[in-house]
mmCIF file with all atom_site columns, C-alpha atoms in Angstrom:
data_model
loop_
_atom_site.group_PDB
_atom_site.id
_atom_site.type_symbol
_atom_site.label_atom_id
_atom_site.label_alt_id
_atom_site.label_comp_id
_atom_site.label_asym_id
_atom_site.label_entity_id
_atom_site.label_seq_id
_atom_site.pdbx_PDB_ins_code
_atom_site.Cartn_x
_atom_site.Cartn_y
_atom_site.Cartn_z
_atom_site.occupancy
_atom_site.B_iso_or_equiv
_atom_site.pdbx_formal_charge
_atom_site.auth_seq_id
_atom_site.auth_comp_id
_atom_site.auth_asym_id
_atom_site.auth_atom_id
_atom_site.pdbx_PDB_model_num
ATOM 1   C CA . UNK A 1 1   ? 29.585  -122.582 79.567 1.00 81.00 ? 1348 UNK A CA 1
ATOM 2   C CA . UNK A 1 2   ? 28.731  -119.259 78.022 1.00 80.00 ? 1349 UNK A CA 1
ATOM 3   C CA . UNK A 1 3   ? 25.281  -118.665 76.281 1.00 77.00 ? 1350 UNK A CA 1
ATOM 4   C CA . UNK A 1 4   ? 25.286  -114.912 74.011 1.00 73.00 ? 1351 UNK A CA 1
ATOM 5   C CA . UNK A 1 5   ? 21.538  -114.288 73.343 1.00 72.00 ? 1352 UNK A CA 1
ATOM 6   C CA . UNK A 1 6   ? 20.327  -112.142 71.076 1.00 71.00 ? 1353 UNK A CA 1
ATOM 7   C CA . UNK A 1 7   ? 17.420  -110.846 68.994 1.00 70.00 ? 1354 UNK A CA 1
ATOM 8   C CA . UNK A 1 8   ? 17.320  -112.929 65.338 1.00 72.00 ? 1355 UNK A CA 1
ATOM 9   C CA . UNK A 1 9   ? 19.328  -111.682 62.412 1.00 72.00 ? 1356 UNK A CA 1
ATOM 10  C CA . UNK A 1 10  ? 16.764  -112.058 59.421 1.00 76.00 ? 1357 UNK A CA 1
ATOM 11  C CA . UNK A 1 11  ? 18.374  -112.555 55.954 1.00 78.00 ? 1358 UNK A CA 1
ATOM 12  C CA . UNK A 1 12  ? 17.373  -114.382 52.813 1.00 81.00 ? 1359 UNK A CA 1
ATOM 13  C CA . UNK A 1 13  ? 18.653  -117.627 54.023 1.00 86.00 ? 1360 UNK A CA 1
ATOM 14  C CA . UNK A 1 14  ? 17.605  -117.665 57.322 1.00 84.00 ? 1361 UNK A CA 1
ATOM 15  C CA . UNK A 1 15  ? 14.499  -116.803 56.009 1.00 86.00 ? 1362 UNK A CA 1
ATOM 16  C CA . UNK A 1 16  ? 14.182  -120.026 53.691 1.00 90.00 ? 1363 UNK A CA 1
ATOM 17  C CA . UNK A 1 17  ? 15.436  -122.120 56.305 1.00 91.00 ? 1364 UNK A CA 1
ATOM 18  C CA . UNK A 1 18  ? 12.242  -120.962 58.628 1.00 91.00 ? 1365 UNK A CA 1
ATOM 19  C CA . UNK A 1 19  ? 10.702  -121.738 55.584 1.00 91.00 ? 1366 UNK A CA 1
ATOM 20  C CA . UNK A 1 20  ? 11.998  -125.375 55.253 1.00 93.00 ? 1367 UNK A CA 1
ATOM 21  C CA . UNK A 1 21  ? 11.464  -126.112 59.158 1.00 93.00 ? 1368 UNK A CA 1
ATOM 22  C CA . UNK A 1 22  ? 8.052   -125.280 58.791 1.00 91.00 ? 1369 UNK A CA 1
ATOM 23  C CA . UNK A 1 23  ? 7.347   -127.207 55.411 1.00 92.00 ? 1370 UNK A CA 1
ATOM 24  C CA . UNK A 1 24  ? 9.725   -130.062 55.541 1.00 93.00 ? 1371 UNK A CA 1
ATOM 25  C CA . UNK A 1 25  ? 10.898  -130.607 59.064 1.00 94.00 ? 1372 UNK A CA 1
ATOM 26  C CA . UNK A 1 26  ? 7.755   -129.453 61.760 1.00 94.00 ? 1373 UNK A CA 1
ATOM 27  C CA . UNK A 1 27  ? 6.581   -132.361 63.597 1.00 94.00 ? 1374 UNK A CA 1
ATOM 28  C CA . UNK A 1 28  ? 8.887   -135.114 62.054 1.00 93.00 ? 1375 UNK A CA 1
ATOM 29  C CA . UNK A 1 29  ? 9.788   -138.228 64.150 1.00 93.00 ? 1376 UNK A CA 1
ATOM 30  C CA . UNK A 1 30  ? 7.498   -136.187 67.303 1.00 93.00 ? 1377 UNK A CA 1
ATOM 31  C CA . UNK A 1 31  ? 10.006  -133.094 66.935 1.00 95.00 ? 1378 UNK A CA 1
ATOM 32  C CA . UNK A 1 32  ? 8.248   -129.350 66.588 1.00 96.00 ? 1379 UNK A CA 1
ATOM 33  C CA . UNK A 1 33  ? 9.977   -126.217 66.339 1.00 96.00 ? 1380 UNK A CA 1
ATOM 34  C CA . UNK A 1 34  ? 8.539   -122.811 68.071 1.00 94.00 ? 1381 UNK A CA 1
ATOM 35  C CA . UNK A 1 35  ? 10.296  -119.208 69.186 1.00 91.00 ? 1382 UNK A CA 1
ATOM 36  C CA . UNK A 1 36  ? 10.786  -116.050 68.467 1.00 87.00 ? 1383 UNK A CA 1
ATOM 37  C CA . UNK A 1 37  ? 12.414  -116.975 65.011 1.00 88.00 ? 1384 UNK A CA 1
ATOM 38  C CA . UNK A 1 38  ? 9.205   -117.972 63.761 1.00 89.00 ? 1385 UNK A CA 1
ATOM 39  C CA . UNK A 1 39  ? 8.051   -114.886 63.761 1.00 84.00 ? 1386 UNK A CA 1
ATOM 40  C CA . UNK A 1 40  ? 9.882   -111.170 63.860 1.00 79.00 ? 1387 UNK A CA 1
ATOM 41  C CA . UNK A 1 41  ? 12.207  -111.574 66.442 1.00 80.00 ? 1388 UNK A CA 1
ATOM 42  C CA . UNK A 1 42  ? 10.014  -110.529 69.609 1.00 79.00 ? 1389 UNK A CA 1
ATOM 43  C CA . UNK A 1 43  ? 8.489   -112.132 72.256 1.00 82.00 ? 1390 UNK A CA 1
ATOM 44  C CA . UNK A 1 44  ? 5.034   -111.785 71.426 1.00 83.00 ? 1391 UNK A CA 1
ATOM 45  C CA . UNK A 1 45  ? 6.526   -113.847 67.847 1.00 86.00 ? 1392 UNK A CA 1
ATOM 46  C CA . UNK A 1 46  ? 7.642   -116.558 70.383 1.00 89.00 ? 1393 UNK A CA 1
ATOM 47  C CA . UNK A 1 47  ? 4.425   -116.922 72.390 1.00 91.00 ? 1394 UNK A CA 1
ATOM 48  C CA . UNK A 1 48  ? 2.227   -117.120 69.468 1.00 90.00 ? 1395 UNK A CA 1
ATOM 49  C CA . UNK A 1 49  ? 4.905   -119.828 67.859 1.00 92.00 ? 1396 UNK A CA 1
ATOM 50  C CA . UNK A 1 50  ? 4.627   -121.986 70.869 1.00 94.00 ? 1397 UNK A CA 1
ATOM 51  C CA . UNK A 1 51  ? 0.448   -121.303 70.261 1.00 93.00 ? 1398 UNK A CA 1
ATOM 52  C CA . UNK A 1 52  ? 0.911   -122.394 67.143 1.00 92.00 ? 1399 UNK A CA 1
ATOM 53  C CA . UNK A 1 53  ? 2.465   -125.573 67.647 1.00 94.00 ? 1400 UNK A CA 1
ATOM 54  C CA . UNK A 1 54  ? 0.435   -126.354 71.168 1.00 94.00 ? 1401 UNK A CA 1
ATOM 55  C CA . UNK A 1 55  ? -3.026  -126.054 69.111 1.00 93.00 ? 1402 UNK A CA 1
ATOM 56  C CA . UNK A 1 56  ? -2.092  -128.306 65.728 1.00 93.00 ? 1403 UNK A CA 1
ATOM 57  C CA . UNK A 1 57  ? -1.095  -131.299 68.484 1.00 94.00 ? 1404 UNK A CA 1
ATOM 58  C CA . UNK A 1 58  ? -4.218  -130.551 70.525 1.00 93.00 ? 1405 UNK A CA 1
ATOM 59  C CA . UNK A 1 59  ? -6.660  -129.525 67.575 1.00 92.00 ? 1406 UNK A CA 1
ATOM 60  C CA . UNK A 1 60  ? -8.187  -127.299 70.036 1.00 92.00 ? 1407 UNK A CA 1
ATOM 61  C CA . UNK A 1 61  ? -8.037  -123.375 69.119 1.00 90.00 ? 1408 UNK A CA 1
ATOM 62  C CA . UNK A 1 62  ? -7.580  -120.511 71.438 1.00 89.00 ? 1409 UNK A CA 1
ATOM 63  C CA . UNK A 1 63  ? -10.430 -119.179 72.835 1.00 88.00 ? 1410 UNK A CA 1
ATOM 64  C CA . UNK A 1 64  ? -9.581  -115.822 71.409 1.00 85.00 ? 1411 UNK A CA 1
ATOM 65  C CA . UNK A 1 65  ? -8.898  -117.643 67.957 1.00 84.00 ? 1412 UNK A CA 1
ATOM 66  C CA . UNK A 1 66  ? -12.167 -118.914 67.405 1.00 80.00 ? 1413 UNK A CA 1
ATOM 67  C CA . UNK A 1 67  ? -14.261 -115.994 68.203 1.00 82.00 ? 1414 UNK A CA 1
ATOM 68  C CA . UNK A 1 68  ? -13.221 -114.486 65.150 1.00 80.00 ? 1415 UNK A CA 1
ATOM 69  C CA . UNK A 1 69  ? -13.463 -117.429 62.787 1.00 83.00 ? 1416 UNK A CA 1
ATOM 70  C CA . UNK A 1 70  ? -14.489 -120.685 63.730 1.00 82.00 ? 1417 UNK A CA 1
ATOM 71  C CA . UNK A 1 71  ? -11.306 -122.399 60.786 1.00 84.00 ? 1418 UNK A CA 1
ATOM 72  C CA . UNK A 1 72  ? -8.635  -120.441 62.846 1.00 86.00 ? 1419 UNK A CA 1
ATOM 73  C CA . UNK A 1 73  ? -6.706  -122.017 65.646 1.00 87.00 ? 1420 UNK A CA 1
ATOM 74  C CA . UNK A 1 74  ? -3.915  -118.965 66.098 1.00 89.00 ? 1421 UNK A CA 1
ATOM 75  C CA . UNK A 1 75  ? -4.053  -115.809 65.102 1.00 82.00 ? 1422 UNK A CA 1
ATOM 76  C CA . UNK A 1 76  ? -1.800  -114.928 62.082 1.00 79.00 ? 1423 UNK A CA 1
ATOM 77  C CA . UNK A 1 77  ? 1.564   -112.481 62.707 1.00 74.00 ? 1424 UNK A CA 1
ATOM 78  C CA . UNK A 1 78  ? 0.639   -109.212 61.791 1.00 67.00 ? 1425 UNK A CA 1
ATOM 79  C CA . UNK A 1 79  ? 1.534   -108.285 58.299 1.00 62.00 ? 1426 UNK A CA 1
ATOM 80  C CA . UNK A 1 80  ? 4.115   -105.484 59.063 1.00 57.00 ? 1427 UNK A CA 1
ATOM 81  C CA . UNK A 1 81  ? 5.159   -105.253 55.530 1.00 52.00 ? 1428 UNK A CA 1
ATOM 82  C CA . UNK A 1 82  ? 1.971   -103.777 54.638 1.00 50.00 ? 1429 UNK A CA 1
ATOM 83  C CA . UNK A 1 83  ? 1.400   -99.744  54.920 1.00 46.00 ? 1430 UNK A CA 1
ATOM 84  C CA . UNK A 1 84  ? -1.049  -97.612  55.803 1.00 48.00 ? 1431 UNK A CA 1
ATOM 85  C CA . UNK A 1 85  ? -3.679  -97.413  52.835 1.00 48.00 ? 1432 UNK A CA 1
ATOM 86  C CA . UNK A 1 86  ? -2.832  -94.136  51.243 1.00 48.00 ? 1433 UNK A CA 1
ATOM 87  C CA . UNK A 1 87  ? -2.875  -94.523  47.768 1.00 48.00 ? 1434 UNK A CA 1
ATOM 88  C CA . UNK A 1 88  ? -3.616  -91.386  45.508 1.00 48.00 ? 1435 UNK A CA 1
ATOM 89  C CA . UNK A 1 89  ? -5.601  -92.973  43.501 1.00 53.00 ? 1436 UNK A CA 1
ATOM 90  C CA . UNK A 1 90  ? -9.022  -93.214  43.289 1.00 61.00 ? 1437 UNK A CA 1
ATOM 91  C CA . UNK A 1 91  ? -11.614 -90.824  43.235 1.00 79.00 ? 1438 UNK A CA 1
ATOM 92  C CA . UNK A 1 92  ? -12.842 -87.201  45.288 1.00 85.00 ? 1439 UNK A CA 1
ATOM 93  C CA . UNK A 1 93  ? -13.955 -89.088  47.741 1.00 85.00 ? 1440 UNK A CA 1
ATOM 94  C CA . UNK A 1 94  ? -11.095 -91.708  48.376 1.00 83.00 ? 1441 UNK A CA 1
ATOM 95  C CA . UNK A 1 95  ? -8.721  -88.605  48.439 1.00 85.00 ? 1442 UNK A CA 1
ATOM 96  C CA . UNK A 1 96  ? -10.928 -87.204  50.847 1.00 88.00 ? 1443 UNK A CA 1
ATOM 97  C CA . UNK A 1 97  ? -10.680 -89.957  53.175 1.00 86.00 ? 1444 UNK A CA 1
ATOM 98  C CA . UNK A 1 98  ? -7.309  -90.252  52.445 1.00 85.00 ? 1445 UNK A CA 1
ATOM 99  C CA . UNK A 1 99  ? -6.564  -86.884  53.853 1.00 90.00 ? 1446 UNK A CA 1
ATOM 100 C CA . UNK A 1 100 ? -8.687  -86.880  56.714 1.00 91.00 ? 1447 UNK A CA 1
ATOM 101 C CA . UNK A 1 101 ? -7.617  -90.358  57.937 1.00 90.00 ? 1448 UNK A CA 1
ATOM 102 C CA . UNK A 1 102 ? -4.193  -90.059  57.025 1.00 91.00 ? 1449 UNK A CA 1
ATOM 103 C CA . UNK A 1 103 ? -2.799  -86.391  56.030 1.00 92.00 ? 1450 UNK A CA 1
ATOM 104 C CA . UNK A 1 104 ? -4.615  -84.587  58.726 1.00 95.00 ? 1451 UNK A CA 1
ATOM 105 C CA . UNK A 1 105 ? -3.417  -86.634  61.407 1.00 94.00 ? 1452 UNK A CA 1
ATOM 106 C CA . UNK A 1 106 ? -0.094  -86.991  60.404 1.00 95.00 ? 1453 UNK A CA 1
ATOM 107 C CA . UNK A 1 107 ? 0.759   -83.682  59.777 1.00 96.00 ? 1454 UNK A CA 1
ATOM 108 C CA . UNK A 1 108 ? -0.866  -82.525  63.565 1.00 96.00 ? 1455 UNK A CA 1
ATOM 109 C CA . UNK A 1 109 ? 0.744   -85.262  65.054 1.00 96.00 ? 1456 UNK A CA 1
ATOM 110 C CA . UNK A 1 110 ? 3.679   -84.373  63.597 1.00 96.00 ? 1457 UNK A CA 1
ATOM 111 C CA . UNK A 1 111 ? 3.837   -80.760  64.495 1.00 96.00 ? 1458 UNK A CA 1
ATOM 112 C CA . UNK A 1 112 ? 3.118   -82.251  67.803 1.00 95.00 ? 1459 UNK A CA 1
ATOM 113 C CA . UNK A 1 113 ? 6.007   -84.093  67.994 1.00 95.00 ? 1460 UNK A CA 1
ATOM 114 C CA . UNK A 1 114 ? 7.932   -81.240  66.590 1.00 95.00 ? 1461 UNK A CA 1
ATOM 115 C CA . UNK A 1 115 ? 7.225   -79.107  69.823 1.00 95.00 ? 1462 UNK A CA 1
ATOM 116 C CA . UNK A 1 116 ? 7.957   -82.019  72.159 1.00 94.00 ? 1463 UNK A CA 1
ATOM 117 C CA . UNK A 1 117 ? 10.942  -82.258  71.365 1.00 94.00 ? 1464 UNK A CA 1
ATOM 118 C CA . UNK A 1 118 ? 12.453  -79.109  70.613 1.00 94.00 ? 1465 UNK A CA 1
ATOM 119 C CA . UNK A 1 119 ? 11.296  -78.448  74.404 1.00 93.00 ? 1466 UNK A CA 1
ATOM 120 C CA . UNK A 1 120 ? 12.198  -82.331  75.789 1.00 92.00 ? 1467 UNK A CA 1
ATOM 121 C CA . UNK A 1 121 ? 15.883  -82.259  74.025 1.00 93.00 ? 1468 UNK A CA 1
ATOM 122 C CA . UNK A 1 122 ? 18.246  -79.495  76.048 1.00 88.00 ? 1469 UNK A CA 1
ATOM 123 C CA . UNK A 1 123 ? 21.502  -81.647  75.047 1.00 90.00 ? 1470 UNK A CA 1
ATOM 124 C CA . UNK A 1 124 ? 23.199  -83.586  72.353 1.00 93.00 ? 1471 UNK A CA 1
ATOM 125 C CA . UNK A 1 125 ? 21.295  -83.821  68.883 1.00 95.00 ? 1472 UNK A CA 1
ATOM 126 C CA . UNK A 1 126 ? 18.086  -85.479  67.663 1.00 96.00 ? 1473 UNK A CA 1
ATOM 127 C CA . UNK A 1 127 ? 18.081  -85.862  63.835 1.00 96.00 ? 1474 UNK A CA 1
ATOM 128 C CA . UNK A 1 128 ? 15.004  -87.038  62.033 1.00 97.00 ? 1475 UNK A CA 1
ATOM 129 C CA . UNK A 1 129 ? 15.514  -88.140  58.426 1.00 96.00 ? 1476 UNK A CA 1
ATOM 130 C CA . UNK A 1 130 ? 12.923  -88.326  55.773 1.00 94.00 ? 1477 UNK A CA 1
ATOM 131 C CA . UNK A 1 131 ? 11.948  -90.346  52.468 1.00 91.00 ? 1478 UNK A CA 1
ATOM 132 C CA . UNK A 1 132 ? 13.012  -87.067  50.895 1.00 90.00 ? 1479 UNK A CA 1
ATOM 133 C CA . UNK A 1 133 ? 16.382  -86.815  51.795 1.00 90.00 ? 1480 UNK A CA 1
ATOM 134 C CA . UNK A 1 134 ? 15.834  -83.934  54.462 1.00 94.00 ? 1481 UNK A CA 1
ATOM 135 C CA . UNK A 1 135 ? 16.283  -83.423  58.114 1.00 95.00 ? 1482 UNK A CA 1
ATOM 136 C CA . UNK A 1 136 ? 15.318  -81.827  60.652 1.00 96.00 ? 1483 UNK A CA 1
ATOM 137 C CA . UNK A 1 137 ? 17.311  -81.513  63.926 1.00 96.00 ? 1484 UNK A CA 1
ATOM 138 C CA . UNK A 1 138 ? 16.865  -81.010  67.511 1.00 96.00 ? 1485 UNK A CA 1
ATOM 139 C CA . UNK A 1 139 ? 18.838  -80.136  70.488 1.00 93.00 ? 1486 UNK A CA 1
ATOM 140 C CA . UNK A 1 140 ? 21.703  -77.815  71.242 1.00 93.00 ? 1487 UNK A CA 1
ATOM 141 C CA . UNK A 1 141 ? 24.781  -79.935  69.112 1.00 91.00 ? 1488 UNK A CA 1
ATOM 142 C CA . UNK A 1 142 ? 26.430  -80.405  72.561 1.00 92.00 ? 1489 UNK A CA 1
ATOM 143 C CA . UNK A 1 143 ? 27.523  -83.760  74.007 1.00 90.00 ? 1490 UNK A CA 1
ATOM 144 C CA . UNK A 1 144 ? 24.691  -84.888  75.986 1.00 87.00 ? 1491 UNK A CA 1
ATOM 145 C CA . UNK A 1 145 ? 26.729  -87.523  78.846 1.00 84.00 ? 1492 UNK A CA 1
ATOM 146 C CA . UNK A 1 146 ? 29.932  -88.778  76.699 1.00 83.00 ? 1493 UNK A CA 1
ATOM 147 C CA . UNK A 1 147 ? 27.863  -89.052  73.903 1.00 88.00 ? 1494 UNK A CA 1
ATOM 148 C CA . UNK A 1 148 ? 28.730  -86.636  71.321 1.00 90.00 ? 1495 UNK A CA 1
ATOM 149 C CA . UNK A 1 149 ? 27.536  -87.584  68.093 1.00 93.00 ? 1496 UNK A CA 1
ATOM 150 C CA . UNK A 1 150 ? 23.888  -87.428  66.902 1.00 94.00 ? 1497 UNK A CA 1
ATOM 151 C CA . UNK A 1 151 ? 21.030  -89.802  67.240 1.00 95.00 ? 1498 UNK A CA 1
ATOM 152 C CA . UNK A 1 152 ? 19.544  -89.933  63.929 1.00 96.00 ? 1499 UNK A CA 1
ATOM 153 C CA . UNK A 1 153 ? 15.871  -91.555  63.369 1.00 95.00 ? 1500 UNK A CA 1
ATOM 154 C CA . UNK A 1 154 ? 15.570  -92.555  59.531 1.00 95.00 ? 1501 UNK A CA 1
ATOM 155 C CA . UNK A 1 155 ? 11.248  -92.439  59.478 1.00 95.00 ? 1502 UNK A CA 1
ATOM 156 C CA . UNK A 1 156 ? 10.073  -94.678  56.759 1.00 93.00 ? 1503 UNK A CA 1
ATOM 157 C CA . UNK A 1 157 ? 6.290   -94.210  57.474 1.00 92.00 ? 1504 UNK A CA 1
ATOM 158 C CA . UNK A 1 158 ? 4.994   -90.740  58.617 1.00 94.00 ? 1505 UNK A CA 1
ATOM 159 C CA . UNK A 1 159 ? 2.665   -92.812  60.472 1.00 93.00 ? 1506 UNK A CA 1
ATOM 160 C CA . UNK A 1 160 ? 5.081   -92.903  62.879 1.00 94.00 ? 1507 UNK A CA 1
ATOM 161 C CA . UNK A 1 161 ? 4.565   -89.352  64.380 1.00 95.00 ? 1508 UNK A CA 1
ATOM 162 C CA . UNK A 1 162 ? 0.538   -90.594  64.701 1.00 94.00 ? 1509 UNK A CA 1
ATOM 163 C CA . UNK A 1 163 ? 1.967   -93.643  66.632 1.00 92.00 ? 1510 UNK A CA 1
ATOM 164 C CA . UNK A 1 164 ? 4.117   -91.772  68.922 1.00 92.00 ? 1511 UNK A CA 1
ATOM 165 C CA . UNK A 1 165 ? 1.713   -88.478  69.985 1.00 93.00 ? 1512 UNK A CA 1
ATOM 166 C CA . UNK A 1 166 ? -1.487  -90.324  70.558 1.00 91.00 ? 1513 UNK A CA 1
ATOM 167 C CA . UNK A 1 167 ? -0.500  -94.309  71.753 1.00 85.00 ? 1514 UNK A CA 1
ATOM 168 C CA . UNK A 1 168 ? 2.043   -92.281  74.662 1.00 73.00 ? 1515 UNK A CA 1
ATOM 169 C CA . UNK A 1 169 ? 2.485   -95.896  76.420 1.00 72.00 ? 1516 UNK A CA 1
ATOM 170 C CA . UNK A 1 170 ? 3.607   -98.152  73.781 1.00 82.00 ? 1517 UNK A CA 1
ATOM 171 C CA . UNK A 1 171 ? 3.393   -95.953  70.627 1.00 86.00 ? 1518 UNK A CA 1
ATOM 172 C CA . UNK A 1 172 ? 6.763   -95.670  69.810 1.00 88.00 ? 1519 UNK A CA 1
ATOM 173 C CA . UNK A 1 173 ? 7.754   -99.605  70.756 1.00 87.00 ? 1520 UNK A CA 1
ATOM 174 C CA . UNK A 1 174 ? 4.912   -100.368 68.547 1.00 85.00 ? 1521 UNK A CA 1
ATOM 175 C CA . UNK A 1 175 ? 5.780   -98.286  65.458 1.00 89.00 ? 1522 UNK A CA 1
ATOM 176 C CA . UNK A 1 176 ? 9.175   -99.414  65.863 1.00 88.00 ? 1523 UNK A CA 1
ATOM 177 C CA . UNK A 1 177 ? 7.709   -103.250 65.461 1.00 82.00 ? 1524 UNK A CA 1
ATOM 178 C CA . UNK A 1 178 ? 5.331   -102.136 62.438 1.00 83.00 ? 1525 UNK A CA 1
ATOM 179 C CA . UNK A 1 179 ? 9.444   -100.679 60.368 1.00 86.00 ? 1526 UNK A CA 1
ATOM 180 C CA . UNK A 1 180 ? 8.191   -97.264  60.719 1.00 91.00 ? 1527 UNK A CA 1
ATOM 181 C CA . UNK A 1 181 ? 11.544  -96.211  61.331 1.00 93.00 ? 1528 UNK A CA 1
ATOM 182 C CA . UNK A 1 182 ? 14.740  -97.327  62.685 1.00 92.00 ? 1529 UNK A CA 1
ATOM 183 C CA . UNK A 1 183 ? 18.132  -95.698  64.243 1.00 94.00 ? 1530 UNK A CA 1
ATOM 184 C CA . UNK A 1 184 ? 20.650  -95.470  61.970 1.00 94.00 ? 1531 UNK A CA 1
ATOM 185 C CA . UNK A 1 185 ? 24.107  -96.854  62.984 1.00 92.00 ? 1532 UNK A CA 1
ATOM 186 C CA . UNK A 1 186 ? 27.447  -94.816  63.549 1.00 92.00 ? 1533 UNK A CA 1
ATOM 187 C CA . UNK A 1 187 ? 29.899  -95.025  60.796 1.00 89.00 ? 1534 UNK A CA 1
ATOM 188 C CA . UNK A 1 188 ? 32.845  -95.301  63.734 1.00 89.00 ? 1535 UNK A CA 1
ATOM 189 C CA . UNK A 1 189 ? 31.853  -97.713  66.653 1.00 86.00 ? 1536 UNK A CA 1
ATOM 190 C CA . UNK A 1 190 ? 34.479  -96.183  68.278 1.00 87.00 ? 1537 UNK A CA 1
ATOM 191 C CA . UNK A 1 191 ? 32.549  -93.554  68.669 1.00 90.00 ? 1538 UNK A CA 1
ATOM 192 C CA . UNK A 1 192 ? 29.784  -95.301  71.165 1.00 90.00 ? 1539 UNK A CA 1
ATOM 193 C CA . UNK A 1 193 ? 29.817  -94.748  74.472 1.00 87.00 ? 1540 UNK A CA 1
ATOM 194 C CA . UNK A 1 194 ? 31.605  -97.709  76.146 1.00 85.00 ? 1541 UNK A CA 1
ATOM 195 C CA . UNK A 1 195 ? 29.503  -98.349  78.826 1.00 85.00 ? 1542 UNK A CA 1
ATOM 196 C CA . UNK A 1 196 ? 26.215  -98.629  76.427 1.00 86.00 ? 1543 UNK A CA 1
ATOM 197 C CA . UNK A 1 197 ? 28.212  -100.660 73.711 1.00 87.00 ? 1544 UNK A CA 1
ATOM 198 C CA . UNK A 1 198 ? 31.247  -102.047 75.103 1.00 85.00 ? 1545 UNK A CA 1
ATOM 199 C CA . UNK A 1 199 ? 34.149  -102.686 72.450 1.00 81.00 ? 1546 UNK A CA 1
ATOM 200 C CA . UNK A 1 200 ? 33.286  -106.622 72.593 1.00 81.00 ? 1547 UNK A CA 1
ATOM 201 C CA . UNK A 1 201 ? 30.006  -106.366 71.970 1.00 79.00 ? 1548 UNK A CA 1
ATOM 202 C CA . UNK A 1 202 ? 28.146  -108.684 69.458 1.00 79.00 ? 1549 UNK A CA 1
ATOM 203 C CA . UNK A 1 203 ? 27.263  -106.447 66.251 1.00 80.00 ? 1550 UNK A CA 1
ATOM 204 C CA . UNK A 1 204 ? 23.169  -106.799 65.825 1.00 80.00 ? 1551 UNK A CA 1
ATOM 205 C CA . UNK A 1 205 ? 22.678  -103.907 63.126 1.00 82.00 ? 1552 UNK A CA 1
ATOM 206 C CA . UNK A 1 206 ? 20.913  -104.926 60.171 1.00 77.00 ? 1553 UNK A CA 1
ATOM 207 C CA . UNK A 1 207 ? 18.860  -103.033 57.762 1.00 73.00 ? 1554 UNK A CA 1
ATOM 208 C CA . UNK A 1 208 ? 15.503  -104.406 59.099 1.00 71.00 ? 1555 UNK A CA 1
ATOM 209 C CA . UNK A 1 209 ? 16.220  -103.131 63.184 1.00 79.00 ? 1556 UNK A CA 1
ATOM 210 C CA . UNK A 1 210 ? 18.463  -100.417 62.657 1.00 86.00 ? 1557 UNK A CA 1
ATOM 211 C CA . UNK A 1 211 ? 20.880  -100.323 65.346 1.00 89.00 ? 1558 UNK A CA 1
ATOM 212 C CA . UNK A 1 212 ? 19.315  -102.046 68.705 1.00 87.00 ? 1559 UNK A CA 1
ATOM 213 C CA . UNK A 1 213 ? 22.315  -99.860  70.800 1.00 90.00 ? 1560 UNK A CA 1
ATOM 214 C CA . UNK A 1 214 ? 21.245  -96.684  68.998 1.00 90.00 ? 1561 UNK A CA 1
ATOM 215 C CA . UNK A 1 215 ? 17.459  -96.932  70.767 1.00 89.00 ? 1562 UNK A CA 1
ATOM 216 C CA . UNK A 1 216 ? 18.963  -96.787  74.181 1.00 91.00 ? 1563 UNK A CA 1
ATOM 217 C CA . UNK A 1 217 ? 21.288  -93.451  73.044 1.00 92.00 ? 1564 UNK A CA 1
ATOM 218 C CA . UNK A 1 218 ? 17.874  -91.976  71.696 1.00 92.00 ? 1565 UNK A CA 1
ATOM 219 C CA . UNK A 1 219 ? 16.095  -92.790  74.986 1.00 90.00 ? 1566 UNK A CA 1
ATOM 220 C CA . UNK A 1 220 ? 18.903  -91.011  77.080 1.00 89.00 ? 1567 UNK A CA 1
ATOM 221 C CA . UNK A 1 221 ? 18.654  -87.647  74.406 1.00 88.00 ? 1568 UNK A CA 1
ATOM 222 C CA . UNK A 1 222 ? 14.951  -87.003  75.673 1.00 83.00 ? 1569 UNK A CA 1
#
């Protein structure tokens, strides 16, 4: 028997169905529900799931839980949805802070970045596209392997360049997570290189991940 895994597609009715397993169906008849769907698709999403469902038939919290408030049993997902505070509002001081905790850094960071990889990318071509329509593009245009058309990184969040300089381990897996950006498909999948996406592959694009096969052609660039 063949099993395909693969990383949840997240829609509007997916979505509601989580929604009705978790309101109507959870625990029924000695039956509970946990992984990575109940969550964003990742593994940490899974864990805490299984947490989640361990805890309400134990009534005993995590350690970890209860430290910060004594009514919590598992920590809640992270609210990716929500962006760094930079509103514009507000007065000289909240701009202030505004641009020393966010403009500052992101615009260092991002010149950073900048320099990285304009020295890190010798082949193929690196495009990073903006909120504003623009792009800017590294690399030399070549082919880099049998890959000849370019990588391009739509950035939703400029936060993203912060992510990547300073958290070098796990900055750019964790910006990734948080829908700072995502790798846009190509229009032809003929056009992929066989061996990373073989013609039979399952499609997992979606607006939400971007194209999962287009993180392992950006890898291979720098």
């Amino acid at each position: 028997k063949r099993v395909v895994l693969a990383h949840p597609q997240f829609n509007p009715t997916t979505l509601q169905a989580r929604n009705d397993i978790e309101e109507v169906y959870q625990g029924q008849d000695g039956l509970w529900f946990c992984g990575a769907w109940a969550g964003y698709g990742f593994h940490e999403d899974g864990c805490r799931a299984g947490f989640q469902v361990a805890t309400t038939l134990s009534q005993t919290p995590l350690p970890w839980a209860s430290q910060i408030s004594k009514e919590l049993m598992v920590l809640p997902p992270p609210d990716l949805a929500t962006a760094t505070a930079r509103s514009t509002s507000g007065g000289l001081l909240t701009k202030l802070y505004k641009m020393v905790s966010y403009d500052l850094p992101v615009a260092v960071c991002k010149q950073f970045l900048a320099y990285f990889l304009k020295n890190a990318i010798k082949k193929g071509t690196l495009q990073l596209k903006y909120n504003d329509g623009s792009v800017t593009s590294f690399g030399d245009g070549s082919p880099c392997g049998s890959d000849a058309s370019p990588v391009t990184l739509r950035i939703f969040d400029p936060w993203f360049f912060v992510k990547a300089a300073l958290e070098y381990d796990l900055g750019l897996a964790r910006s990734y997570m948080a829908g700072h950006f995502v790798i846009e498909p190509l229009d032809d999948p003929q056009k992929y290189d066989q061996v990373i996406r073989p013609p039979n592959v399952r499609e997992e694009t979606t607006k939400v991940i971007g194209d999962p096969i287009g993180l392992t052609r950006f890898f291979l660039l720098i």
